[in-house]
């Protein structure tokens, strides 16, 4: 390799890795597996070793990826007292033995290791002042992090106030926030029902949850957190294992062991040498699929703190620790056939039907094939023996073909040319990997998908799922979002499984949706590439639907948040006559097509914290909005800071009890109204 070749390859790799870092740390939606990412990192490390002149300060080998958003989300940012590093990693036992030899070379003194499970979540750094939780910073870019303390407080194991103990007056502790599989599945199921995009794996879900703006929502998700590191010499100790015991004795969650199938298993093991560490690693490679949460390996740390100090660190990671990573599990199976799914935007996704095979404890029958390019790249043929992998993702991926087992006349996969649902000729735009069905107005899965999206919780928040939408569509009553507002009780009573009460509930939730703020309406329109956050941004930037509609592609891209693809998608949306009709009809129904004036109506509830529980005559969203319009704030759980518990019909007994214990004032909807009216 010449210097020039190395230079251009390094530049390409850096760009590619920067893109993957953004997708992993900021978007929480990676497109490649950790293993594929690590291969790219290996390559750039190798090039920089051969040509040290190419090692620049901004190389991904010199700094960890950053979770800081380009856009401000409103979290306070603080500098880390001690930089938050990442870990070197390896997939091979030989390299681990070399790691051991390197350390041995540097010291005459005896030393040992501590092995810990490498929890696959997102890093967090807590600071306690006088035993009280003061900050919770994400890794950020390693030097500066976002303070997500409100969300961290929504994790029940994390003490807000440590009981009296011999901890330092001020200290920092590092840990990992994870989402156990059960909670992850629950979250994705509800997202699926709401037609929201699914999290690819528990790590992304955990990281995404920490950046939510609504702590009450975070509390619902069931995150957990375990601590594994006390940086620098904040307390006097000689061993890392001692530090972990201390942290646990102060009341912080440290995962020393876990019960699997009735048997207690050690999850933090003190090892006398690398042999013992390898035994721990091999043990957990067998057992890891029985854990209730995801791990991606084992962290091996030098136990002696003095030796840790002597070894020091590189710009990116400590020299005294490394991660042994487990490769994602693979299985071999036959490709039987390919189906094509049509999404709400008309996008076509090929899905492989496989001969059922056991993988990471579940039977896999289907795998995503992504798009035509991916099929061509892997050169997959029908009847091929393929490798499937499940790297913590929900939908397994086909990662390779064992061509030696290919039957002689295995036919190539002829990607469909017409929509499997409506028969339209598919289109594929330049630069887009996906094919689309252009028949937006008549293709049934697109119509139903759009209605479901419009009704989803983060959009208009209208009750009902797929079964209801299918009935409404098949009876010819609802073709687009605005048709929902024309439904009558008589019609609803004729639907399967609909009684007086369910009909009334649906009509109430449709009526309530008229007060959904403009940003949610905009999200609900289903413009391609306009997610929840983008919709919020566009709503506040343009203020009203006409302004967005009239903005040229150039004006749109002038906003720092809007790229060319998004701008084109917005223009295309408004250019469709059917969308014009939809917007007109929605406006006529009285739906919010402009941002509500920011001005508060009154200060009657200024700085009052209110917890809401139970049902009211208006929706919970409407109650929340009402409180905010009068200067109040709503939070998820009663605490000492809470001013009122607003209790409606069927208020949660747990919340009522907690409120009583805290001696909070419990008020009714009428009392809330009089508080508001008296304050004016
Ligand atoms: S120690 C300076 N121990 O893995 C050393 N990290 O890939 C700090 N992680 O940033 C890390 N489990 O977020 C350590 N038992 C464990 C861990 C662990 C998970 C995460 C952590 C770290 C990342 C590095």
mmCIF file of C-alpha atoms in Angstrom, residues 63-274:
data_model
loop_
_atom_site.group_PDB
_atom_site.id
_atom_site.type_symbol
_atom_site.label_atom_id
_atom_site.label_comp_id
_atom_site.label_asym_id
_atom_site.label_seq_id
_atom_site.Cartn_x
_atom_site.Cartn_y
_atom_site.Cartn_z
ATOM 1 C CA UNK A 63 -11.569 9.689 20.456
ATOM 2 C CA UNK A 64 -14.722 7.825 21.378
ATOM 3 C CA UNK A 65 -17.968 8.355 19.448
ATOM 4 C CA UNK A 66 -20.260 11.092 20.716
ATOM 5 C CA UNK A 67 -23.887 10.855 21.826
ATOM 6 C CA UNK A 68 -24.353 14.635 21.792
ATOM 7 C CA UNK A 69 -27.122 15.693 19.443
ATOM 8 C CA UNK A 70 -26.485 18.319 16.826
ATOM 9 C CA UNK A 71 -29.700 19.894 18.001
ATOM 10 C CA UNK A 72 -30.192 21.095 21.531
ATOM 11 C CA UNK A 73 -32.726 18.994 23.343
ATOM 12 C CA UNK A 74 -32.713 21.101 26.427
ATOM 13 C CA UNK A 75 -30.378 19.017 28.588
ATOM 14 C CA UNK A 76 -27.773 21.007 30.481
ATOM 15 C CA UNK A 77 -24.275 20.101 29.327
ATOM 16 C CA UNK A 78 -21.363 19.719 31.723
ATOM 17 C CA UNK A 79 -17.708 18.790 31.372
ATOM 18 C CA UNK A 80 -16.737 15.436 32.849
ATOM 19 C CA UNK A 81 -14.398 15.722 35.817
ATOM 20 C CA UNK A 82 -12.529 12.662 34.538
ATOM 21 C CA UNK A 83 -12.760 11.902 30.814
ATOM 22 C CA UNK A 84 -15.156 9.100 29.997
ATOM 23 C CA UNK A 85 -13.148 6.587 28.058
ATOM 24 C CA UNK A 86 -14.097 3.541 26.096
ATOM 25 C CA UNK A 87 -12.383 0.148 26.117
ATOM 26 C CA UNK A 88 -10.102 -1.612 23.689
ATOM 27 C CA UNK A 89 -11.644 -4.865 22.571
ATOM 28 C CA UNK A 90 -10.860 -8.211 21.060
ATOM 29 C CA UNK A 91 -12.712 -11.256 19.789
ATOM 30 C CA UNK A 92 -9.823 -13.701 20.257
ATOM 31 C CA UNK A 93 -8.355 -15.517 23.239
ATOM 32 C CA UNK A 94 -4.842 -15.162 21.747
ATOM 33 C CA UNK A 95 -5.113 -11.384 21.857
ATOM 34 C CA UNK A 96 -6.244 -11.560 25.450
ATOM 35 C CA UNK A 97 -3.153 -13.598 26.276
ATOM 36 C CA UNK A 98 -1.035 -10.965 24.509
ATOM 37 C CA UNK A 99 -2.764 -8.291 26.612
ATOM 38 C CA UNK A 100 -1.749 -10.259 29.730
ATOM 39 C CA UNK A 101 1.840 -10.611 28.494
ATOM 40 C CA UNK A 102 2.143 -6.888 27.813
ATOM 41 C CA UNK A 103 1.099 -6.094 31.367
ATOM 42 C CA UNK A 104 3.379 -8.776 32.798
ATOM 43 C CA UNK A 105 6.341 -7.249 30.948
ATOM 44 C CA UNK A 106 5.772 -3.935 32.692
ATOM 45 C CA UNK A 107 5.704 -5.190 36.270
ATOM 46 C CA UNK A 108 7.528 -7.506 38.623
ATOM 47 C CA UNK A 109 4.781 -7.472 41.203
ATOM 48 C CA UNK A 110 2.061 -10.126 41.368
ATOM 49 C CA UNK A 111 -1.362 -8.995 40.230
ATOM 50 C CA UNK A 112 -4.754 -10.369 39.336
ATOM 51 C CA UNK A 113 -7.815 -9.510 37.268
ATOM 52 C CA UNK A 114 -11.456 -8.784 37.858
ATOM 53 C CA UNK A 115 -13.852 -10.078 35.223
ATOM 54 C CA UNK A 116 -17.243 -8.437 34.838
ATOM 55 C CA UNK A 117 -20.080 -8.907 32.402
ATOM 56 C CA UNK A 118 -19.982 -6.233 29.728
ATOM 57 C CA UNK A 119 -23.558 -5.021 29.943
ATOM 58 C CA UNK A 120 -24.863 -3.906 26.555
ATOM 59 C CA UNK A 121 -26.487 -0.612 27.356
ATOM 60 C CA UNK A 122 -25.402 2.987 27.547
ATOM 61 C CA UNK A 123 -22.805 4.557 29.839
ATOM 62 C CA UNK A 124 -23.763 6.944 32.625
ATOM 63 C CA UNK A 125 -21.726 8.949 35.124
ATOM 64 C CA UNK A 126 -23.419 9.957 38.364
ATOM 65 C CA UNK A 127 -22.111 12.553 40.773
ATOM 66 C CA UNK A 128 -23.206 12.560 44.387
ATOM 67 C CA UNK A 129 -22.766 15.598 46.609
ATOM 68 C CA UNK A 130 -23.178 14.985 50.349
ATOM 69 C CA UNK A 131 -24.846 11.716 49.418
ATOM 70 C CA UNK A 132 -27.398 13.415 47.211
ATOM 71 C CA UNK A 133 -27.588 12.690 43.480
ATOM 72 C CA UNK A 134 -26.543 15.921 41.777
ATOM 73 C CA UNK A 135 -25.879 15.075 38.133
ATOM 74 C CA UNK A 136 -26.140 12.183 35.722
ATOM 75 C CA UNK A 137 -24.062 12.769 32.609
ATOM 76 C CA UNK A 138 -24.129 10.680 29.452
ATOM 77 C CA UNK A 139 -20.794 9.915 27.901
ATOM 78 C CA UNK A 140 -21.340 12.685 25.362
ATOM 79 C CA UNK A 141 -18.109 13.053 23.434
ATOM 80 C CA UNK A 142 -16.057 11.766 26.363
ATOM 81 C CA UNK A 143 -15.295 15.264 27.666
ATOM 82 C CA UNK A 144 -18.754 16.841 27.830
ATOM 83 C CA UNK A 145 -22.009 15.037 28.521
ATOM 84 C CA UNK A 146 -25.744 15.754 28.718
ATOM 85 C CA UNK A 147 -27.223 15.896 32.224
ATOM 86 C CA UNK A 148 -30.131 13.445 32.177
ATOM 87 C CA UNK A 149 -30.592 13.337 35.958
ATOM 88 C CA UNK A 150 -34.398 13.613 35.793
ATOM 89 C CA UNK A 151 -34.532 10.498 33.666
ATOM 90 C CA UNK A 152 -32.015 8.642 35.823
ATOM 91 C CA UNK A 153 -34.245 9.332 38.814
ATOM 92 C CA UNK A 154 -36.955 7.425 36.985
ATOM 93 C CA UNK A 155 -34.868 4.236 37.464
ATOM 94 C CA UNK A 156 -36.035 2.794 40.716
ATOM 95 C CA UNK A 157 -32.751 1.194 41.876
ATOM 96 C CA UNK A 158 -30.901 4.510 41.773
ATOM 97 C CA UNK A 159 -30.851 6.239 45.143
ATOM 98 C CA UNK A 160 -31.630 9.930 45.082
ATOM 99 C CA UNK A 161 -30.207 10.168 48.586
ATOM 100 C CA UNK A 162 -27.705 7.625 49.891
ATOM 101 C CA UNK A 163 -28.289 6.411 53.439
ATOM 102 C CA UNK A 164 -25.638 7.614 55.912
ATOM 103 C CA UNK A 165 -22.342 5.900 55.099
ATOM 104 C CA UNK A 166 -18.627 6.495 54.715
ATOM 105 C CA UNK A 167 -18.680 7.748 51.152
ATOM 106 C CA UNK A 168 -16.692 10.853 50.217
ATOM 107 C CA UNK A 169 -18.580 14.167 50.445
ATOM 108 C CA UNK A 170 -18.398 14.438 46.690
ATOM 109 C CA UNK A 171 -17.776 11.564 44.275
ATOM 110 C CA UNK A 172 -18.426 10.224 40.791
ATOM 111 C CA UNK A 173 -19.412 6.728 39.809
ATOM 112 C CA UNK A 174 -19.763 5.145 36.368
ATOM 113 C CA UNK A 175 -22.206 2.519 35.282
ATOM 114 C CA UNK A 176 -24.317 1.142 32.506
ATOM 115 C CA UNK A 177 -28.026 1.762 31.935
ATOM 116 C CA UNK A 178 -29.712 -1.257 30.366
ATOM 117 C CA UNK A 179 -33.169 -2.322 29.274
ATOM 118 C CA UNK A 180 -33.853 -5.995 30.097
ATOM 119 C CA UNK A 181 -35.262 -8.131 27.270
ATOM 120 C CA UNK A 182 -38.740 -8.336 28.782
ATOM 121 C CA UNK A 183 -39.095 -4.563 29.073
ATOM 122 C CA UNK A 184 -37.573 -4.174 25.600
ATOM 123 C CA UNK A 185 -40.152 -6.525 24.071
ATOM 124 C CA UNK A 186 -42.965 -4.739 25.878
ATOM 125 C CA UNK A 187 -41.745 -1.371 24.597
ATOM 126 C CA UNK A 188 -41.401 -2.559 21.010
ATOM 127 C CA UNK A 189 -44.810 -4.241 21.073
ATOM 128 C CA UNK A 190 -46.452 -1.025 22.095
ATOM 129 C CA UNK A 191 -44.435 0.879 19.495
ATOM 130 C CA UNK A 192 -45.520 -1.588 16.860
ATOM 131 C CA UNK A 193 -49.156 -1.092 17.819
ATOM 132 C CA UNK A 194 -48.651 2.640 17.475
ATOM 133 C CA UNK A 195 -46.824 2.235 14.163
ATOM 134 C CA UNK A 196 -43.775 3.881 15.655
ATOM 135 C CA UNK A 197 -40.361 2.828 14.462
ATOM 136 C CA UNK A 198 -39.031 -0.111 16.473
ATOM 137 C CA UNK A 199 -35.774 -0.072 18.402
ATOM 138 C CA UNK A 200 -33.316 -2.473 16.807
ATOM 139 C CA UNK A 201 -31.971 -3.742 20.129
ATOM 140 C CA UNK A 202 -32.090 -3.109 23.886
ATOM 141 C CA UNK A 203 -28.973 -0.941 23.817
ATOM 142 C CA UNK A 204 -30.524 1.540 21.405
ATOM 143 C CA UNK A 205 -33.736 1.521 23.376
ATOM 144 C CA UNK A 206 -31.853 2.268 26.621
ATOM 145 C CA UNK A 207 -29.838 5.082 25.049
ATOM 146 C CA UNK A 208 -32.910 6.525 23.343
ATOM 147 C CA UNK A 209 -34.904 6.391 26.588
ATOM 148 C CA UNK A 210 -32.292 8.380 28.495
ATOM 149 C CA UNK A 211 -32.680 11.229 26.002
ATOM 150 C CA UNK A 212 -36.468 11.454 26.323
ATOM 151 C CA UNK A 213 -37.850 14.754 27.485
ATOM 152 C CA UNK A 214 -40.618 13.175 29.521
ATOM 153 C CA UNK A 215 -39.344 11.427 32.677
ATOM 154 C CA UNK A 216 -42.767 9.915 33.311
ATOM 155 C CA UNK A 217 -42.389 8.047 30.031
ATOM 156 C CA UNK A 218 -38.875 6.949 31.062
ATOM 157 C CA UNK A 219 -40.276 5.553 34.319
ATOM 158 C CA UNK A 220 -42.678 3.375 32.310
ATOM 159 C CA UNK A 221 -39.901 1.781 30.329
ATOM 160 C CA UNK A 222 -38.266 -0.310 33.067
ATOM 161 C CA UNK A 223 -34.619 0.662 32.694
ATOM 162 C CA UNK A 224 -32.015 -0.729 35.103
ATOM 163 C CA UNK A 225 -28.576 0.531 36.019
ATOM 164 C CA UNK A 226 -25.469 -1.141 37.467
ATOM 165 C CA UNK A 227 -22.188 0.456 38.484
ATOM 166 C CA UNK A 228 -18.748 -0.808 37.544
ATOM 167 C CA UNK A 229 -16.214 1.976 37.943
ATOM 168 C CA UNK A 230 -15.086 4.637 40.414
ATOM 169 C CA UNK A 231 -12.613 6.761 38.470
ATOM 170 C CA UNK A 232 -9.283 7.965 39.938
ATOM 171 C CA UNK A 233 -8.393 7.825 43.607
ATOM 172 C CA UNK A 234 -11.626 9.184 45.069
ATOM 173 C CA UNK A 235 -11.436 6.799 48.028
ATOM 174 C CA UNK A 236 -8.576 4.900 49.611
ATOM 175 C CA UNK A 237 -8.458 1.329 48.408
ATOM 176 C CA UNK A 238 -5.931 -1.031 46.875
ATOM 177 C CA UNK A 239 -8.157 -3.158 44.687
ATOM 178 C CA UNK A 240 -10.852 -2.481 42.105
ATOM 179 C CA UNK A 241 -12.898 -5.320 43.637
ATOM 180 C CA UNK A 242 -12.797 -3.435 46.956
ATOM 181 C CA UNK A 243 -14.165 -0.316 45.250
ATOM 182 C CA UNK A 244 -17.090 -2.286 43.878
ATOM 183 C CA UNK A 245 -17.884 -3.672 47.349
ATOM 184 C CA UNK A 246 -17.711 -0.161 48.781
ATOM 185 C CA UNK A 247 -20.027 1.282 46.153
ATOM 186 C CA UNK A 248 -22.506 -1.515 46.899
ATOM 187 C CA UNK A 249 -22.251 -0.808 50.642
ATOM 188 C CA UNK A 250 -23.173 2.846 50.021
ATOM 189 C CA UNK A 251 -26.428 1.692 48.472
ATOM 190 C CA UNK A 252 -25.502 1.785 44.781
ATOM 191 C CA UNK A 253 -26.576 -1.129 42.570
ATOM 192 C CA UNK A 254 -23.576 -3.324 41.656
ATOM 193 C CA UNK A 255 -24.230 -6.608 39.868
ATOM 194 C CA UNK A 256 -22.166 -9.129 41.854
ATOM 195 C CA UNK A 257 -24.306 -12.150 41.035
ATOM 196 C CA UNK A 258 -27.529 -13.202 39.379
ATOM 197 C CA UNK A 259 -29.852 -16.192 39.735
ATOM 198 C CA UNK A 260 -30.364 -18.194 36.560
ATOM 199 C CA UNK A 261 -32.631 -21.255 36.597
ATOM 200 C CA UNK A 262 -32.569 -21.257 40.392
ATOM 201 C CA UNK A 263 -28.772 -21.203 40.528
ATOM 202 C CA UNK A 264 -26.753 -18.255 41.755
ATOM 203 C CA UNK A 265 -24.113 -17.288 39.207
ATOM 204 C CA UNK A 266 -21.169 -14.969 39.865
ATOM 205 C CA UNK A 267 -21.092 -11.982 37.537
ATOM 206 C CA UNK A 268 -18.063 -10.208 39.013
ATOM 207 C CA UNK A 269 -15.172 -12.612 39.513
ATOM 208 C CA UNK A 270 -11.772 -11.963 41.043
ATOM 209 C CA UNK A 271 -9.252 -14.033 39.037
ATOM 210 C CA UNK A 272 -5.669 -14.844 40.001
ATOM 211 C CA UNK A 273 -4.492 -14.996 36.390
ATOM 212 C CA UNK A 274 -5.621 -14.902 32.756
#
